[in-house]
Every structure is written in C-alpha cells, then in structure tokens.
Amino acid sequence: MTIKFKVHKEAGDCNARLATLTTPHGTVETPIFMPVGTQATVKTMAPYELEEIGAQIILSNTYHLYLRPGHDLIREAGGLHEFMQWNKPILTDSGGFQVFSLGDLRKITDDGVEFRSHIDGSKHFFSPEKATRVQMALGSDIAMAFDQCPPYPCERQEVARAVERTTRWAKRCLEAHSHEYQVLFGIVQGGVYEDLRRTSAEQLLEMDFPGYAIGGLSVGEPKPMMYEVLDYTTPLLPRDKPRYLMGVGTPDALLEGVARGVDMFDCVLPTRIARNGTVMTSRGKLVVRNAAYARDFEPMDPNCNCYACRNFSRAYIRHLIKSNEVLGIRLTTIHNLYFLLYLMAKVRQAIREDRFMEFKKEFLSNYEE
C-alpha cells in the first residue's frame, strides 16, 4: 500500500487546507504537528501517553538510529513500529540535517558525506543509497530523500551547489528505494533565493514524489524571511500531495505555515524547552523554573486541559524541576506536546468552519513570542 492524500476543504481567505493522509499504520488528519522521537522515543513519554494527548504521527531520526542501536538490529526486531511499540504512522528524516550540522566532523562530496560519530568519533559514510537503505530497514511509513541543507546565512553560489546536489541525490534515492509499503518524499532546497527554490521544486516535481518537504528553513533566518520564502515556495508544490515544513514548532510559525498551505510540521523545540523548565502557553512562553513561580499555585496555563495543568501548580512543577525529579520534565513535556497538538486540532476545526484567519488573528493577539 502507498499513502493516499485527500484535500477535504480549502480556506476561502488564505491557503490553509484540511486533508487526510492515509498510511499503512493509520490515517492522519492535517494540518498536523509531529512530535520528534529522535532515538525511537519521544523523550520522557510512553507511547500510550502520546496517543492520549492526540499524537497521530511521530518522527524518528535516521542518523541517530543508524549509530545506536543500528538499523540492522531494528530490522531484526521487526522494524521501528514493533521495536518502540508505536502502532501509528512514523516518518523518518534522512539524517542529512544532522550530518550537515556536524561541522568539522564531516566532509561533503558528490558521492555523499563522510562523517565522524558524535558519540565515539568513529568514521562513517552516508550516500543517498545508504540513507535510503537505512530508512527501509527502519520500516517507517514515510522516508525522506537525502539532501544537502545549506546553513544561513549562505552565499548564493554555495546554495546553488546544494540545490544541484539535492536534485542528483534525490534521483539516486528514488532508484535505491524499493520498500513494499514505505514512501519517499523529496525535499525542496534553495535557501532564501526565490529562483533557486523554483529550480529545486521544478526538478523534484519531474521525479513525481508522493509528497514534498520544504527544507533549509528555521536554520537561523528571521521569521519574516521564512514566511516570505514560504509565500513563493508552497504554491510551487502540487495541490494534491502533502507539503511538509521541516523543523518548525513555535505556535506562531505553525499558524503562519498553515495559512500558506503547509500540511505537516515537526520540531524538537517543545520537548527540548520542556527539559529546561520552559512551557508554551496561550499567553506565550513561561519559564516555570524561575523563582517568580515558587509560590504560584495556578496551573502552567489556566486555559489548558492537559494532565499537568488539570492536576498540578506552577509551584509544584518548579519544585520538581529544581529538585531534578524526572516527573517535573515529564509534566512540562506532556504539557508542551498537548499544547501544540490541541492547537492543531483547533486549527483543523477552524478551517472546517471557515474561520481560520479569524482564529489565527485571535490566537496571535493573545500570544506573546
């Protein structure tokens, strides 16, 4: 079985759309935020807890799982779904972003990327073919083509080379991909250069991928610039296929992405800041570990209905975090993921009821970055 994507409703006053993405492990309603389970676990969360807070699909990371415990072991275990006991859809990234983030630990050639493990310094090589084979062994529902993600800022000439390489590697990934149910998405690159984004999209569209990601954003550029790139990139992608904006997870950016026609998002941000004692609320970020909340017996967000906000105060959660109790970061993680997943549920409802832009305006007027 391959995936099926169906658009059910389009907003009248922007490019937001309501759709379903059907995979071998279930149907996902979009627009959707995907929690990140880098190493076959969403940090501090059990699979049943993810289901309880409304997670429909999660993301795992090829680079990390290749290094530890190894893709062959995961294949032997029956694939990633069986290994981690998550029975809903999984998307795996190609490992490209992690490899390119290694800086001096990696060397890029047209054949692929030679890199040293951040764990033990051992030397490895990822080609497009290898990145594809690793993802086939993991058995995710959606795999990503191996691409070159240029940094920001970046000279135009270097971005142009990355686009050329991304196109060549995408072809090699397609030729190497032969999984019975997994599908492979292409990734549009091009930095902040409109003509390079167009070139990348046009070249990838010729390969007819079942879905397309927009990569190389949320890498340090100002948000208004990211939105500008989305303004001219998203319309280049097919209406009848899913569009995935990689690495974006702040509430304001999710809403701006949805307004521009994006269907899928992922980011480590909600779980990462949770471990630092920071939570997302309807009024903006709250650093619950701060001394100001030592005697604050309000919920983290009085407007939130998650398990943490229904049962515990800011004072208690601050006490747990300051005492290095694991429950503290479990509660902040539950809250942050619930907050984003529930936000996206409200987004879908607003699109359904033809009031998305009104909802977006009201949410953002209360939310302070």
mmCIF file of C-alpha atoms in Angstrom:
data_model
loop_
_atom_site.group_PDB
_atom_site.id
_atom_site.type_symbol
_atom_site.label_atom_id
_atom_site.label_comp_id
_atom_site.label_asym_id
_atom_site.label_seq_id
_atom_site.Cartn_x
_atom_site.Cartn_y
_atom_site.Cartn_z
ATOM 1 C CA MET A 1 0.000 0.000 0.000
ATOM 2 C CA THR A 2 1.185 3.511 -0.756
ATOM 3 C CA ILE A 3 -0.080 6.607 1.022
ATOM 4 C CA LYS A 4 -3.253 8.390 -0.012
ATOM 5 C CA PHE A 5 -3.654 12.125 0.425
ATOM 6 C CA LYS A 6 -7.009 13.821 0.059
ATOM 7 C CA VAL A 7 -7.827 17.527 0.461
ATOM 8 C CA HIS A 8 -11.292 17.876 2.003
ATOM 9 C CA LYS A 9 -11.571 21.654 2.375
ATOM 10 C CA GLU A 10 -9.643 24.770 1.440
ATOM 11 C CA ALA A 11 -9.925 28.082 3.261
ATOM 12 C CA GLY A 12 -11.527 30.887 1.305
ATOM 13 C CA ASP A 13 -9.285 33.673 2.626
ATOM 14 C CA CYS A 14 -5.825 32.017 2.654
ATOM 15 C CA ASN A 15 -4.082 28.815 1.529
ATOM 16 C CA ALA A 16 -4.921 26.736 4.622
ATOM 17 C CA ARG A 17 -6.408 23.335 3.860
ATOM 18 C CA LEU A 18 -7.928 20.391 5.691
ATOM 19 C CA ALA A 19 -6.807 16.974 4.466
ATOM 20 C CA THR A 20 -6.230 13.346 5.387
ATOM 21 C CA LEU A 21 -3.043 11.362 4.859
ATOM 22 C CA THR A 22 -3.645 7.605 4.884
ATOM 23 C CA THR A 23 -0.652 5.315 5.564
ATOM 24 C CA PRO A 24 -0.285 1.580 6.285
ATOM 25 C CA HIS A 25 -0.343 2.400 10.015
ATOM 26 C CA GLY A 26 -3.377 4.675 10.031
ATOM 27 C CA THR A 27 -4.862 7.912 8.798
ATOM 28 C CA VAL A 28 -3.532 11.305 9.869
ATOM 29 C CA GLU A 29 -5.666 14.448 9.825
ATOM 30 C CA THR A 30 -3.769 17.505 8.608
ATOM 31 C CA PRO A 31 -2.586 20.168 9.299
ATOM 32 C CA ILE A 32 -0.601 18.222 11.916
ATOM 33 C CA PHE A 33 2.362 18.681 14.226
ATOM 34 C CA MET A 34 4.608 15.602 14.565
ATOM 35 C CA PRO A 35 6.377 15.089 17.921
ATOM 36 C CA VAL A 36 10.023 14.122 17.456
ATOM 37 C CA GLY A 37 11.187 10.763 18.793
ATOM 38 C CA THR A 38 14.841 11.152 17.798
ATOM 39 C CA GLN A 39 16.120 7.833 19.171
ATOM 40 C CA ALA A 40 12.911 5.758 18.846
ATOM 41 C CA THR A 41 11.363 7.542 21.829
ATOM 42 C CA VAL A 42 9.737 10.909 22.372
ATOM 43 C CA LYS A 43 11.778 11.945 25.388
ATOM 44 C CA THR A 44 10.104 11.082 28.756
ATOM 45 C CA MET A 45 6.882 9.931 27.023
ATOM 46 C CA ALA A 46 5.452 6.401 26.773
ATOM 47 C CA PRO A 47 3.624 5.542 23.516
ATOM 48 C CA TYR A 48 0.239 5.291 25.273
ATOM 49 C CA GLU A 49 0.739 8.804 26.670
ATOM 50 C CA LEU A 50 1.425 10.156 23.182
ATOM 51 C CA GLU A 51 -1.834 8.600 21.998
ATOM 52 C CA GLU A 52 -3.697 10.099 24.965
ATOM 53 C CA ILE A 53 -2.565 13.637 24.121
ATOM 54 C CA GLY A 54 -3.575 13.263 20.483
ATOM 55 C CA ALA A 55 -0.334 12.417 18.634
ATOM 56 C CA GLN A 56 -1.212 10.920 15.241
ATOM 57 C CA ILE A 57 2.269 10.507 13.749
ATOM 58 C CA ILE A 58 5.797 10.866 15.127
ATOM 59 C CA LEU A 59 9.210 11.438 13.605
ATOM 60 C CA SER A 60 12.381 9.441 14.247
ATOM 61 C CA ASN A 61 15.931 10.188 13.174
ATOM 62 C CA THR A 62 17.926 8.043 10.761
ATOM 63 C CA TYR A 63 21.359 9.369 11.753
ATOM 64 C CA HIS A 64 20.890 8.654 15.464
ATOM 65 C CA LEU A 65 19.287 5.229 14.981
ATOM 66 C CA TYR A 66 21.978 4.216 12.475
ATOM 67 C CA LEU A 67 24.655 4.964 15.089
ATOM 68 C CA ARG A 68 22.739 3.468 18.026
ATOM 69 C CA PRO A 69 21.373 0.756 18.234
ATOM 70 C CA GLY A 70 21.886 0.225 14.461
ATOM 71 C CA HIS A 71 19.344 -0.218 11.661
ATOM 72 C CA ASP A 72 20.092 -3.941 11.289
ATOM 73 C CA LEU A 73 19.105 -4.543 14.912
ATOM 74 C CA ILE A 74 15.864 -2.578 14.406
ATOM 75 C CA ARG A 75 15.085 -4.572 11.244
ATOM 76 C CA GLU A 76 15.713 -7.787 13.238
ATOM 77 C CA ALA A 77 13.264 -6.527 15.899
ATOM 78 C CA GLY A 78 10.540 -6.242 13.255
ATOM 79 C CA GLY A 79 11.062 -2.597 12.303
ATOM 80 C CA LEU A 80 10.693 0.656 14.188
ATOM 81 C CA HIS A 81 6.967 0.283 14.933
ATOM 82 C CA GLU A 82 7.495 -3.074 16.628
ATOM 83 C CA PHE A 83 10.761 -2.047 18.289
ATOM 84 C CA MET A 84 9.263 1.001 20.032
ATOM 85 C CA GLN A 85 5.667 -0.267 20.247
ATOM 86 C CA TRP A 86 4.164 2.650 18.375
ATOM 87 C CA ASN A 87 1.407 1.418 16.082
ATOM 88 C CA LYS A 88 0.574 4.685 14.358
ATOM 89 C CA PRO A 89 2.463 6.266 11.416
ATOM 90 C CA ILE A 90 6.161 7.130 11.624
ATOM 91 C CA LEU A 91 8.165 9.495 9.430
ATOM 92 C CA THR A 92 11.950 9.182 9.387
ATOM 93 C CA ASP A 93 14.207 12.008 8.270
ATOM 94 C CA SER A 94 17.198 11.049 6.135
ATOM 95 C CA GLY A 95 19.868 12.109 8.610
ATOM 96 C CA GLY A 96 21.030 14.835 6.216
ATOM 97 C CA PHE A 97 20.388 17.745 8.554
ATOM 98 C CA GLN A 98 22.205 16.024 11.461
ATOM 99 C CA VAL A 99 25.179 15.115 9.280
ATOM 100 C CA PHE A 100 25.478 18.661 7.921
ATOM 101 C CA SER A 101 25.216 20.038 11.452
ATOM 102 C CA LEU A 102 28.408 18.197 12.433
ATOM 103 C CA GLY A 103 30.589 20.995 11.036
ATOM 104 C CA ASP A 104 34.249 19.982 11.178
ATOM 105 C CA LEU A 105 33.277 16.348 11.789
ATOM 106 C CA ARG A 106 32.061 15.890 8.199
ATOM 107 C CA LYS A 107 33.250 16.184 4.592
ATOM 108 C CA ILE A 108 30.775 16.565 1.700
ATOM 109 C CA THR A 109 31.448 15.181 -1.792
ATOM 110 C CA ASP A 110 29.171 14.462 -4.751
ATOM 111 C CA ASP A 111 29.121 10.812 -3.664
ATOM 112 C CA GLY A 112 27.812 11.554 -0.172
ATOM 113 C CA VAL A 113 29.027 12.675 3.233
ATOM 114 C CA GLU A 114 31.893 11.257 5.263
ATOM 115 C CA PHE A 115 31.431 11.998 8.943
ATOM 116 C CA ARG A 116 32.628 11.102 12.416
ATOM 117 C CA SER A 117 30.178 9.906 15.050
ATOM 118 C CA HIS A 118 29.407 12.488 17.727
ATOM 119 C CA ILE A 119 29.294 9.529 20.161
ATOM 120 C CA ASP A 120 32.697 7.879 19.756
ATOM 121 C CA GLY A 121 34.425 9.626 16.840
ATOM 122 C CA SER A 122 34.205 6.563 14.577
ATOM 123 C CA LYS A 123 34.233 7.259 10.828
ATOM 124 C CA HIS A 124 31.124 6.645 8.656
ATOM 125 C CA PHE A 125 29.869 7.409 5.169
ATOM 126 C CA PHE A 126 26.306 8.262 4.128
ATOM 127 C CA SER A 127 25.461 8.148 0.445
ATOM 128 C CA PRO A 128 21.915 8.750 -0.832
ATOM 129 C CA GLU A 129 21.654 4.995 -1.352
ATOM 130 C CA LYS A 130 22.789 4.206 2.194
ATOM 131 C CA ALA A 131 20.448 6.784 3.780
ATOM 132 C CA THR A 132 17.600 5.184 1.806
ATOM 133 C CA ARG A 133 18.570 1.613 2.741
ATOM 134 C CA VAL A 134 18.787 2.539 6.439
ATOM 135 C CA GLN A 135 15.281 4.029 6.316
ATOM 136 C CA MET A 136 13.953 0.944 4.531
ATOM 137 C CA ALA A 137 15.421 -1.184 7.339
ATOM 138 C CA LEU A 138 13.717 1.060 9.911
ATOM 139 C CA GLY A 139 10.405 0.465 8.128
ATOM 140 C CA SER A 140 8.874 3.918 8.622
ATOM 141 C CA ASP A 141 5.738 4.827 6.681
ATOM 142 C CA ILE A 142 7.374 7.914 5.172
ATOM 143 C CA ALA A 143 11.089 8.200 4.399
ATOM 144 C CA MET A 144 12.904 11.346 3.306
ATOM 145 C CA ALA A 145 15.345 11.767 0.426
ATOM 146 C CA PHE A 146 18.948 12.543 1.411
ATOM 147 C CA ASP A 147 19.524 16.243 0.752
ATOM 148 C CA GLN A 148 22.112 18.942 1.382
ATOM 149 C CA CYS A 149 20.844 21.581 3.795
ATOM 150 C CA PRO A 150 22.883 24.799 3.441
ATOM 151 C CA PRO A 151 23.302 26.984 6.533
ATOM 152 C CA TYR A 152 22.012 30.530 6.993
ATOM 153 C CA PRO A 153 23.483 32.894 6.025
ATOM 154 C CA CYS A 154 24.995 31.298 2.954
ATOM 155 C CA GLU A 155 26.483 32.600 -0.303
ATOM 156 C CA ARG A 156 24.228 32.140 -3.323
ATOM 157 C CA GLN A 157 26.844 30.058 -5.153
ATOM 158 C CA GLU A 158 27.006 27.570 -2.269
ATOM 159 C CA VAL A 159 23.190 27.329 -2.102
ATOM 160 C CA ALA A 160 23.071 26.715 -5.877
ATOM 161 C CA ARG A 161 25.559 23.851 -5.473
ATOM 162 C CA ALA A 162 23.419 22.406 -2.656
ATOM 163 C CA VAL A 163 20.338 22.513 -4.910
ATOM 164 C CA GLU A 164 22.205 20.704 -7.706
ATOM 165 C CA ARG A 165 23.439 18.060 -5.281
ATOM 166 C CA THR A 166 19.997 17.673 -3.661
ATOM 167 C CA THR A 167 18.467 17.014 -7.105
ATOM 168 C CA ARG A 168 21.107 14.434 -8.063
ATOM 169 C CA TRP A 169 20.827 12.735 -4.673
ATOM 170 C CA ALA A 170 17.009 12.682 -4.884
ATOM 171 C CA LYS A 171 17.250 10.689 -8.156
ATOM 172 C CA ARG A 172 19.664 8.249 -6.540
ATOM 173 C CA CYS A 173 17.363 7.851 -3.520
ATOM 174 C CA LEU A 174 14.422 7.043 -5.791
ATOM 175 C CA GLU A 175 16.468 4.471 -7.704
ATOM 176 C CA ALA A 176 17.578 2.831 -4.432
ATOM 177 C CA HIS A 177 14.114 2.839 -2.831
ATOM 178 C CA SER A 178 12.159 -0.441 -3.082
ATOM 179 C CA HIS A 179 10.175 -0.837 0.154
ATOM 180 C CA GLU A 180 6.817 -2.627 -0.095
ATOM 181 C CA TYR A 181 4.801 -0.010 1.817
ATOM 182 C CA GLN A 182 7.128 2.883 2.659
ATOM 183 C CA VAL A 183 7.002 6.025 0.505
ATOM 184 C CA LEU A 184 9.778 8.539 -0.130
ATOM 185 C CA PHE A 185 9.317 12.335 -0.025
ATOM 186 C CA GLY A 186 11.542 14.819 -1.854
ATOM 187 C CA ILE A 187 12.976 17.917 -0.139
ATOM 188 C CA VAL A 188 12.990 21.352 -1.781
ATOM 189 C CA GLN A 189 16.096 23.401 -1.003
ATOM 190 C CA GLY A 190 17.249 26.816 -2.235
ATOM 191 C CA GLY A 191 17.877 28.878 0.877
ATOM 192 C CA VAL A 192 16.319 32.349 0.715
ATOM 193 C CA TYR A 193 16.726 32.655 -3.081
ATOM 194 C CA GLU A 194 13.404 32.560 -4.933
ATOM 195 C CA ASP A 195 14.818 31.405 -8.273
ATOM 196 C CA LEU A 196 16.773 28.579 -6.607
ATOM 197 C CA ARG A 197 13.660 27.438 -4.711
ATOM 198 C CA ARG A 198 11.785 27.388 -8.028
ATOM 199 C CA THR A 199 14.575 25.420 -9.724
ATOM 200 C CA SER A 200 14.684 22.889 -6.879
ATOM 201 C CA ALA A 201 10.894 22.442 -6.869
ATOM 202 C CA GLU A 202 10.670 22.073 -10.656
ATOM 203 C CA GLN A 203 13.438 19.458 -10.748
ATOM 204 C CA LEU A 204 11.905 17.436 -7.918
ATOM 205 C CA LEU A 205 8.394 17.647 -9.383
ATOM 206 C CA GLU A 206 9.703 15.941 -12.520
ATOM 207 C CA MET A 207 10.520 12.909 -10.319
ATOM 208 C CA ASP A 208 6.892 12.731 -9.122
ATOM 209 C CA PHE A 209 7.450 12.111 -5.402
ATOM 210 C CA PRO A 210 4.279 11.247 -3.410
ATOM 211 C CA GLY A 211 4.979 14.202 -1.087
ATOM 212 C CA TYR A 212 7.297 17.195 -0.777
ATOM 213 C CA ALA A 213 9.115 18.790 2.138
ATOM 214 C CA ILE A 214 10.430 22.334 2.368
ATOM 215 C CA GLY A 215 13.884 22.098 3.915
ATOM 216 C CA GLY A 216 16.557 24.620 4.821
ATOM 217 C CA LEU A 217 14.272 26.917 6.834
ATOM 218 C CA SER A 218 14.209 27.590 10.570
ATOM 219 C CA VAL A 219 18.027 27.427 10.467
ATOM 220 C CA GLY A 220 18.641 30.903 11.845
ATOM 221 C CA GLU A 221 16.915 33.220 9.381
ATOM 222 C CA PRO A 222 14.417 35.797 10.769
ATOM 223 C CA LYS A 223 10.828 34.556 10.855
ATOM 224 C CA PRO A 224 9.521 37.200 8.406
ATOM 225 C CA MET A 225 12.107 35.931 5.909
ATOM 226 C CA MET A 226 10.953 32.329 6.447
ATOM 227 C CA TYR A 227 7.350 33.381 5.799
ATOM 228 C CA GLU A 228 8.437 35.186 2.626
ATOM 229 C CA VAL A 229 10.165 32.015 1.368
ATOM 230 C CA LEU A 230 7.002 30.022 2.141
ATOM 231 C CA ASP A 231 4.920 32.603 0.253
ATOM 232 C CA TYR A 232 6.695 31.796 -3.001
ATOM 233 C CA THR A 233 7.693 28.151 -2.379
ATOM 234 C CA THR A 234 4.472 26.484 -1.212
ATOM 235 C CA PRO A 235 2.499 27.435 -4.375
ATOM 236 C CA LEU A 236 5.149 25.620 -6.449
ATOM 237 C CA LEU A 237 4.178 22.294 -4.838
ATOM 238 C CA PRO A 238 1.312 20.096 -6.079
ATOM 239 C CA ARG A 239 -2.113 20.756 -4.572
ATOM 240 C CA ASP A 240 -2.900 17.023 -4.398
ATOM 241 C CA LYS A 241 0.209 15.989 -2.416
ATOM 242 C CA PRO A 242 1.255 16.624 1.222
ATOM 243 C CA ARG A 243 3.539 19.574 1.987
ATOM 244 C CA TYR A 244 5.861 19.261 4.967
ATOM 245 C CA LEU A 245 7.772 22.165 6.554
ATOM 246 C CA MET A 246 10.766 20.666 8.357
ATOM 247 C CA GLY A 247 11.972 21.741 11.793
ATOM 248 C CA VAL A 248 9.286 24.316 12.689
ATOM 249 C CA GLY A 249 7.423 24.159 16.006
ATOM 250 C CA THR A 250 6.582 27.530 17.570
ATOM 251 C CA PRO A 251 2.833 28.229 17.739
ATOM 252 C CA ASP A 252 3.080 31.417 15.658
ATOM 253 C CA ALA A 253 5.163 29.721 12.938
ATOM 254 C CA LEU A 254 2.742 26.782 12.793
ATOM 255 C CA LEU A 255 -0.189 29.129 12.182
ATOM 256 C CA GLU A 256 1.742 31.143 9.587
ATOM 257 C CA GLY A 257 2.764 27.911 7.838
ATOM 258 C CA VAL A 258 -0.822 26.598 7.784
ATOM 259 C CA ALA A 259 -2.018 29.921 6.321
ATOM 260 C CA ARG A 260 0.470 29.390 3.465
ATOM 261 C CA GLY A 261 -0.717 25.855 2.680
ATOM 262 C CA VAL A 262 1.622 23.635 4.747
ATOM 263 C CA ASP A 263 0.158 20.315 5.981
ATOM 264 C CA MET A 264 2.868 18.789 8.211
ATOM 265 C CA PHE A 265 5.367 20.157 10.742
ATOM 266 C CA ASP A 266 7.933 18.737 13.173
ATOM 267 C CA CYS A 267 10.344 20.191 15.714
ATOM 268 C CA VAL A 268 12.353 19.172 18.795
ATOM 269 C CA LEU A 269 11.563 22.563 20.367
ATOM 270 C CA PRO A 270 8.583 21.603 22.606
ATOM 271 C CA THR A 271 10.401 18.657 24.204
ATOM 272 C CA ARG A 272 13.767 20.447 24.392
ATOM 273 C CA ILE A 273 12.487 23.568 26.158
ATOM 274 C CA ALA A 274 10.360 21.361 28.444
ATOM 275 C CA ARG A 275 13.571 19.798 29.756
ATOM 276 C CA ASN A 276 14.841 23.316 30.511
ATOM 277 C CA GLY A 277 11.727 24.154 32.537
ATOM 278 C CA THR A 278 10.042 26.272 29.850
ATOM 279 C CA VAL A 279 6.458 25.788 28.668
ATOM 280 C CA MET A 280 4.290 27.157 25.878
ATOM 281 C CA THR A 281 1.051 28.809 26.954
ATOM 282 C CA SER A 282 -1.784 30.698 25.269
ATOM 283 C CA ARG A 283 -0.075 33.890 26.549
ATOM 284 C CA GLY A 284 3.411 32.983 25.322
ATOM 285 C CA LYS A 285 6.389 31.209 26.876
ATOM 286 C CA LEU A 286 6.548 30.681 30.636
ATOM 287 C CA VAL A 287 9.816 29.721 32.362
ATOM 288 C CA VAL A 288 8.227 27.728 35.180
ATOM 289 C CA ARG A 289 11.582 27.009 36.826
ATOM 290 C CA ASN A 290 12.015 30.718 37.643
ATOM 291 C CA ALA A 291 11.859 31.861 41.276
ATOM 292 C CA ALA A 292 8.813 34.026 40.482
ATOM 293 C CA TYR A 293 6.676 30.862 40.460
ATOM 294 C CA ALA A 294 7.869 29.380 43.769
ATOM 295 C CA ARG A 295 4.545 30.265 45.426
ATOM 296 C CA ASP A 296 2.338 30.367 42.342
ATOM 297 C CA PHE A 297 -0.464 27.812 42.737
ATOM 298 C CA GLU A 298 -2.014 28.458 39.322
ATOM 299 C CA PRO A 299 -1.741 25.831 36.541
ATOM 300 C CA MET A 300 1.030 26.410 33.991
ATOM 301 C CA ASP A 301 -1.704 27.563 31.582
ATOM 302 C CA PRO A 302 -5.188 28.150 33.079
ATOM 303 C CA ASN A 303 -6.627 27.698 29.554
ATOM 304 C CA CYS A 304 -5.068 24.241 29.087
ATOM 305 C CA ASN A 305 -6.757 20.916 29.777
ATOM 306 C CA CYS A 306 -3.672 18.662 29.743
ATOM 307 C CA TYR A 307 -2.961 16.245 32.609
ATOM 308 C CA ALA A 308 -0.306 18.547 34.076
ATOM 309 C CA CYS A 309 -2.485 21.671 34.039
ATOM 310 C CA ARG A 310 -5.552 19.839 35.381
ATOM 311 C CA ASN A 311 -3.671 18.494 38.386
ATOM 312 C CA PHE A 312 -0.553 20.469 39.319
ATOM 313 C CA SER A 313 0.525 24.008 40.113
ATOM 314 C CA ARG A 314 3.445 26.020 38.805
ATOM 315 C CA ALA A 315 4.901 25.924 42.330
ATOM 316 C CA TYR A 316 4.856 22.115 42.425
ATOM 317 C CA ILE A 317 6.311 21.683 38.930
ATOM 318 C CA ARG A 318 9.017 24.256 39.702
ATOM 319 C CA HIS A 319 9.856 22.320 42.899
ATOM 320 C CA LEU A 320 10.190 19.084 40.883
ATOM 321 C CA ILE A 321 12.453 20.674 38.281
ATOM 322 C CA LYS A 322 14.653 22.409 40.863
ATOM 323 C CA SER A 323 14.926 19.065 42.708
ATOM 324 C CA ASN A 324 15.900 17.259 39.475
ATOM 325 C CA GLU A 325 12.861 14.998 39.761
ATOM 326 C CA VAL A 326 12.056 13.296 36.454
ATOM 327 C CA LEU A 327 8.322 13.900 36.943
ATOM 328 C CA GLY A 328 8.961 17.639 36.518
ATOM 329 C CA ILE A 329 10.224 17.359 32.949
ATOM 330 C CA ARG A 330 7.635 14.686 32.183
ATOM 331 C CA LEU A 331 4.876 17.128 33.128
ATOM 332 C CA THR A 332 6.359 20.039 31.138
ATOM 333 C CA THR A 333 6.799 17.712 28.123
ATOM 334 C CA ILE A 334 3.230 16.406 28.354
ATOM 335 C CA HIS A 335 2.016 19.996 28.505
ATOM 336 C CA ASN A 336 4.066 21.337 25.582
ATOM 337 C CA LEU A 337 3.155 18.496 23.239
ATOM 338 C CA TYR A 338 -0.510 18.598 24.269
ATOM 339 C CA PHE A 339 -0.493 22.376 23.731
ATOM 340 C CA LEU A 340 0.733 22.086 20.124
ATOM 341 C CA LEU A 341 -1.375 19.043 19.252
ATOM 342 C CA TYR A 342 -4.502 20.697 20.654
ATOM 343 C CA LEU A 343 -3.624 23.925 18.835
ATOM 344 C CA MET A 344 -3.523 21.981 15.563
ATOM 345 C CA ALA A 345 -6.858 20.301 16.395
ATOM 346 C CA LYS A 346 -8.342 23.797 16.851
ATOM 347 C CA VAL A 347 -6.738 24.868 13.566
ATOM 348 C CA ARG A 348 -8.407 21.947 11.753
ATOM 349 C CA GLN A 349 -11.754 22.823 13.329
ATOM 350 C CA ALA A 350 -11.369 26.474 12.339
ATOM 351 C CA ILE A 351 -10.630 25.524 8.703
ATOM 352 C CA ARG A 352 -13.645 23.190 8.765
ATOM 353 C CA GLU A 353 -15.829 26.078 9.952
ATOM 354 C CA ASP A 354 -14.396 28.678 7.523
ATOM 355 C CA ARG A 355 -12.878 30.846 10.251
ATOM 356 C CA PHE A 356 -9.166 30.025 10.218
ATOM 357 C CA MET A 357 -7.853 33.567 9.681
ATOM 358 C CA GLU A 358 -10.146 34.842 12.430
ATOM 359 C CA PHE A 359 -8.844 32.093 14.753
ATOM 360 C CA LYS A 360 -5.220 32.875 13.811
ATOM 361 C CA LYS A 361 -5.659 36.582 14.487
ATOM 362 C CA GLU A 362 -7.294 35.966 17.877
ATOM 363 C CA PHE A 363 -4.653 33.427 18.963
ATOM 364 C CA LEU A 364 -1.716 35.610 17.950
ATOM 365 C CA SER A 365 -3.196 38.697 19.641
ATOM 366 C CA ASN A 366 -3.023 36.802 22.974
ATOM 367 C CA TYR A 367 0.264 35.014 22.293
ATOM 368 C CA GLU A 368 3.484 36.897 23.006
ATOM 369 C CA GLU A 369 6.628 35.464 21.479
#
